[in-house]
């Protein structure tokens, strides 16, 4: 199968049993890369009424559905910024400013996924555009079944749910970084957030510095600290 299709097959990876997002994303990447070969292998299995045959037929039906293909691609889109955030926070050189910046970047990327036109670019866009054009929809050379507007509506609903869930989880996990002024203040250390207009730059960061000073007012008022 793989030799005939000239495909470089990647061994399937486990998605469950690990908390590392990068592993989950790698598992999806492996499935996407080996998708045509996996489908062909299931198609070539002998027919039968055994429990295994019935199960493999169900796998094949699921794998070749429009809903499955589009949702896997959507999962990959959503997991990409999360995996990047996870790796950034595991870095041995991570500091507070980098952590806050990485968190904000992840939120922004997830929000773009939620609000952007899915038919703009990429493999997911190709499937949606083919459906709109009334063409037969194939994914990596595999003809898909179950093409209907209901599947597209389900995809958009799922996109909103996933994005909201990710935002909620990040806010719950990193509430201190996102809500406390003293942590939010590190944004002024990120030059990319500085305004370009000269007038805006003059006053940029003033409120932030005052908020930090107010947070540590009791310490600053200590004479021993003031003397040092």
Short mmCIF file of C-alpha atoms in Angstrom, two decimals:
data_model
loop_
_atom_site.label_atom_id
_atom_site.label_comp_id
_atom_site.label_asym_id
_atom_site.label_seq_id
_atom_site.Cartn_x
_atom_site.Cartn_y
_atom_site.Cartn_z
CA UNK A 1 0.00 0.00 0.00
CA UNK A 2 2.52 2.62 1.08
CA UNK A 3 5.05 1.63 -1.59
CA UNK A 4 2.42 1.75 -4.34
CA UNK A 5 1.27 5.21 -3.27
CA UNK A 6 4.85 6.38 -2.70
CA UNK A 7 3.86 7.52 0.75
CA UNK A 8 6.20 7.86 3.72
CA UNK A 9 4.05 6.26 6.41
CA UNK A 10 4.32 7.55 9.96
CA UNK A 11 3.56 5.13 12.79
CA UNK A 12 0.29 6.11 14.51
CA UNK A 13 0.78 7.65 17.93
CA UNK A 14 -1.32 7.52 21.06
CA UNK A 15 -3.45 10.58 21.77
CA UNK A 16 -4.72 9.56 25.21
CA UNK A 17 -2.58 8.87 28.25
CA UNK A 18 -0.37 11.94 28.01
CA UNK A 19 -0.86 15.50 29.16
CA UNK A 20 1.63 17.00 26.72
CA UNK A 21 -0.16 18.92 23.98
CA UNK A 22 2.76 18.48 21.61
CA UNK A 23 2.24 14.70 21.72
CA UNK A 24 -1.42 15.12 20.83
CA UNK A 25 -0.59 17.38 17.93
CA UNK A 26 2.08 14.95 16.71
CA UNK A 27 -0.50 12.16 16.79
CA UNK A 28 -2.83 14.18 14.56
CA UNK A 29 0.05 15.07 12.23
CA UNK A 30 0.94 11.39 11.94
CA UNK A 31 -2.65 10.51 11.06
CA UNK A 32 -2.90 13.28 8.47
CA UNK A 33 0.39 12.30 6.85
CA UNK A 34 -0.49 8.59 6.63
CA UNK A 35 -4.22 9.09 5.99
CA UNK A 36 -4.39 7.65 2.42
CA UNK A 37 -2.43 4.54 3.37
CA UNK A 38 -4.49 3.91 6.50
CA UNK A 39 -7.71 4.18 4.48
CA UNK A 40 -6.39 1.90 1.74
CA UNK A 41 -5.34 -0.69 4.29
CA UNK A 42 -8.82 -0.73 5.83
CA UNK A 43 -10.41 -0.96 2.38
CA UNK A 44 -8.33 -4.02 1.51
CA UNK A 45 -9.21 -5.98 4.63
CA UNK A 46 -11.32 -9.08 3.86
CA UNK A 47 -15.08 -8.86 4.38
CA UNK A 48 -16.66 -10.78 7.22
CA UNK A 49 -19.13 -10.67 10.06
CA UNK A 50 -16.69 -11.07 12.92
CA UNK A 51 -16.49 -8.41 15.60
CA UNK A 52 -13.15 -7.20 14.21
CA UNK A 53 -14.50 -6.92 10.66
CA UNK A 54 -17.50 -4.94 11.84
CA UNK A 55 -15.29 -2.64 13.90
CA UNK A 56 -12.85 -2.02 11.03
CA UNK A 57 -15.72 -1.24 8.66
CA UNK A 58 -16.97 1.32 11.17
CA UNK A 59 -13.47 2.83 11.37
CA UNK A 60 -13.36 3.10 7.58
CA UNK A 61 -16.76 4.77 7.41
CA UNK A 62 -15.72 7.26 10.06
CA UNK A 63 -12.33 8.01 8.50
CA UNK A 64 -13.80 8.68 5.07
CA UNK A 65 -16.55 11.02 6.25
CA UNK A 66 -16.47 14.72 5.47
CA UNK A 67 -17.17 15.47 9.13
CA UNK A 68 -14.15 13.48 10.33
CA UNK A 69 -11.71 15.01 7.83
CA UNK A 70 -12.78 18.60 8.54
CA UNK A 71 -12.78 18.13 12.31
CA UNK A 72 -9.31 16.58 12.35
CA UNK A 73 -8.00 19.58 10.40
CA UNK A 74 -9.78 21.91 12.81
CA UNK A 75 -8.23 20.09 15.79
CA UNK A 76 -4.82 20.57 14.21
CA UNK A 77 -5.47 24.31 13.83
CA UNK A 78 -6.58 24.67 17.46
CA UNK A 79 -3.77 22.55 18.91
CA UNK A 80 -1.03 24.43 17.02
CA UNK A 81 -1.01 27.60 19.20
CA UNK A 82 -1.60 25.54 22.35
CA UNK A 83 1.36 23.28 21.59
CA UNK A 84 3.52 26.33 20.94
CA UNK A 85 2.46 27.86 24.27
CA UNK A 86 3.19 24.60 26.08
CA UNK A 87 6.70 24.41 24.62
CA UNK A 88 7.37 28.09 25.37
CA UNK A 89 6.40 27.67 29.03
CA UNK A 90 8.62 24.59 29.33
CA UNK A 91 11.66 26.45 28.05
CA UNK A 92 14.56 26.66 30.49
CA UNK A 93 15.00 30.33 29.59
CA UNK A 94 11.37 31.39 30.05
CA UNK A 95 10.81 34.55 32.06
CA UNK A 96 7.70 36.40 33.16
CA UNK A 97 7.62 38.76 30.19
CA UNK A 98 7.99 35.88 27.72
CA UNK A 99 5.30 33.87 29.50
CA UNK A 100 2.79 36.74 29.42
CA UNK A 101 3.62 37.49 25.78
CA UNK A 102 3.26 33.82 24.79
CA UNK A 103 -0.09 33.59 26.58
CA UNK A 104 -1.41 36.69 24.82
CA UNK A 105 -0.19 35.37 21.47
CA UNK A 106 -1.97 32.06 22.04
CA UNK A 107 -5.23 33.83 22.88
CA UNK A 108 -4.91 35.95 19.74
CA UNK A 109 -4.25 32.95 17.48
CA UNK A 110 -7.20 31.02 18.91
CA UNK A 111 -9.44 34.03 18.44
CA UNK A 112 -8.33 34.35 14.81
CA UNK A 113 -9.30 30.71 14.29
CA UNK A 114 -12.72 31.46 15.78
CA UNK A 115 -13.39 34.59 13.73
CA UNK A 116 -11.48 34.06 10.47
CA UNK A 117 -12.87 32.77 7.20
CA UNK A 118 -12.17 29.04 7.20
CA UNK A 119 -12.34 29.09 3.42
CA UNK A 120 -9.36 31.40 3.19
CA UNK A 121 -6.47 28.96 2.87
CA UNK A 122 -5.12 25.56 3.78
CA UNK A 123 -6.41 22.01 3.53
CA UNK A 124 -9.61 22.75 5.43
CA UNK A 125 -10.37 25.60 3.05
CA UNK A 126 -9.83 23.29 0.07
CA UNK A 127 -12.49 20.88 1.36
CA UNK A 128 -15.01 23.65 2.07
CA UNK A 129 -14.40 25.33 -1.30
CA UNK A 130 -14.89 22.06 -3.15
CA UNK A 131 -18.16 21.52 -1.33
CA UNK A 132 -19.35 25.03 -2.22
CA UNK A 133 -18.45 24.43 -5.86
CA UNK A 134 -20.62 21.34 -5.92
CA UNK A 135 -17.65 19.13 -6.72
CA UNK A 136 -16.96 15.67 -5.41
CA UNK A 137 -14.90 16.20 -2.28
CA UNK A 138 -11.73 14.20 -1.76
CA UNK A 139 -9.10 14.48 0.92
CA UNK A 140 -5.60 13.36 0.01
CA UNK A 141 -7.07 11.35 -2.86
CA UNK A 142 -9.76 9.68 -0.72
CA UNK A 143 -13.36 10.35 -1.71
CA UNK A 144 -15.35 11.57 1.27
CA UNK A 145 -18.94 10.81 2.18
CA UNK A 146 -21.57 12.77 4.08
CA UNK A 147 -21.09 16.11 2.36
CA UNK A 148 -23.95 18.34 3.50
CA UNK A 149 -24.50 21.87 4.74
CA UNK A 150 -25.34 20.39 8.14
CA UNK A 151 -21.75 19.14 8.39
CA UNK A 152 -20.44 22.61 7.63
CA UNK A 153 -22.75 24.15 10.24
CA UNK A 154 -21.55 21.56 12.77
CA UNK A 155 -17.94 22.50 11.96
CA UNK A 156 -18.56 26.20 12.58
CA UNK A 157 -20.40 25.44 15.82
CA UNK A 158 -17.55 23.20 16.93
CA UNK A 159 -15.02 25.92 16.10
CA UNK A 160 -16.83 28.38 18.38
CA UNK A 161 -17.10 25.82 21.19
CA UNK A 162 -13.43 24.84 20.97
CA UNK A 163 -12.24 28.45 20.93
CA UNK A 164 -14.40 29.41 23.90
CA UNK A 165 -13.26 26.31 25.79
CA UNK A 166 -9.59 27.09 25.12
CA UNK A 167 -9.99 30.73 26.19
CA UNK A 168 -11.79 29.59 29.35
CA UNK A 169 -9.17 26.97 30.23
CA UNK A 170 -6.29 29.40 29.70
CA UNK A 171 -7.98 32.06 31.80
CA UNK A 172 -8.64 29.56 34.59
CA UNK A 173 -5.10 28.17 34.47
CA UNK A 174 -3.29 31.51 34.17
CA UNK A 175 -5.75 33.84 35.91
CA UNK A 176 -3.00 35.56 37.92
CA UNK A 177 -0.98 36.41 34.81
CA UNK A 178 -4.03 37.81 33.05
CA UNK A 179 -5.82 39.62 35.87
CA UNK A 180 -3.27 41.02 38.30
CA UNK A 181 -1.91 44.42 37.28
CA UNK A 182 1.55 43.61 38.55
CA UNK A 183 1.85 40.72 36.11
CA UNK A 184 0.17 42.53 33.24
CA UNK A 185 2.68 45.32 33.72
CA UNK A 186 5.47 43.31 32.11
CA UNK A 187 3.91 44.06 28.71
CA UNK A 188 5.77 47.38 28.69
CA UNK A 189 9.02 45.40 28.49
CA UNK A 190 7.89 43.96 25.16
CA UNK A 191 8.97 46.48 22.50
CA UNK A 192 6.45 45.09 20.01
CA UNK A 193 3.63 46.51 22.15
CA UNK A 194 5.00 50.05 22.13
CA UNK A 195 3.00 52.60 20.12
CA UNK A 196 4.61 54.01 17.01
CA UNK A 197 3.18 57.52 17.35
CA UNK A 198 5.51 59.86 19.24
CA UNK A 199 2.76 61.47 21.33
CA UNK A 200 1.39 58.10 22.43
CA UNK A 201 4.90 56.88 23.21
CA UNK A 202 5.54 59.76 25.60
CA UNK A 203 2.79 58.64 27.96
CA UNK A 204 3.01 54.91 27.24
CA UNK A 205 3.58 52.83 30.35
CA UNK A 206 2.93 55.62 32.85
CA UNK A 207 -0.25 54.06 34.22
CA UNK A 208 1.45 50.68 34.31
CA UNK A 209 4.42 51.96 36.31
CA UNK A 210 2.07 53.71 38.73
CA UNK A 211 0.08 50.48 39.16
CA UNK A 212 3.28 48.56 39.98
CA UNK A 213 4.34 51.27 42.42
CA UNK A 214 0.94 51.10 44.11
CA UNK A 215 1.19 47.31 44.36
CA UNK A 216 4.54 47.55 46.16
CA UNK A 217 3.76 50.81 48.01
CA UNK A 218 4.12 49.21 51.43
CA UNK A 219 7.54 47.84 50.57
CA UNK A 220 8.68 51.10 49.01
CA UNK A 221 7.57 52.93 52.16
CA UNK A 222 9.88 50.79 54.28
CA UNK A 223 12.83 52.97 55.29
CA UNK A 224 15.31 50.12 55.00
CA UNK A 225 14.25 49.59 51.38
CA UNK A 226 14.33 53.29 50.62
CA UNK A 227 17.85 53.59 52.07
CA UNK A 228 19.13 50.69 49.99
#
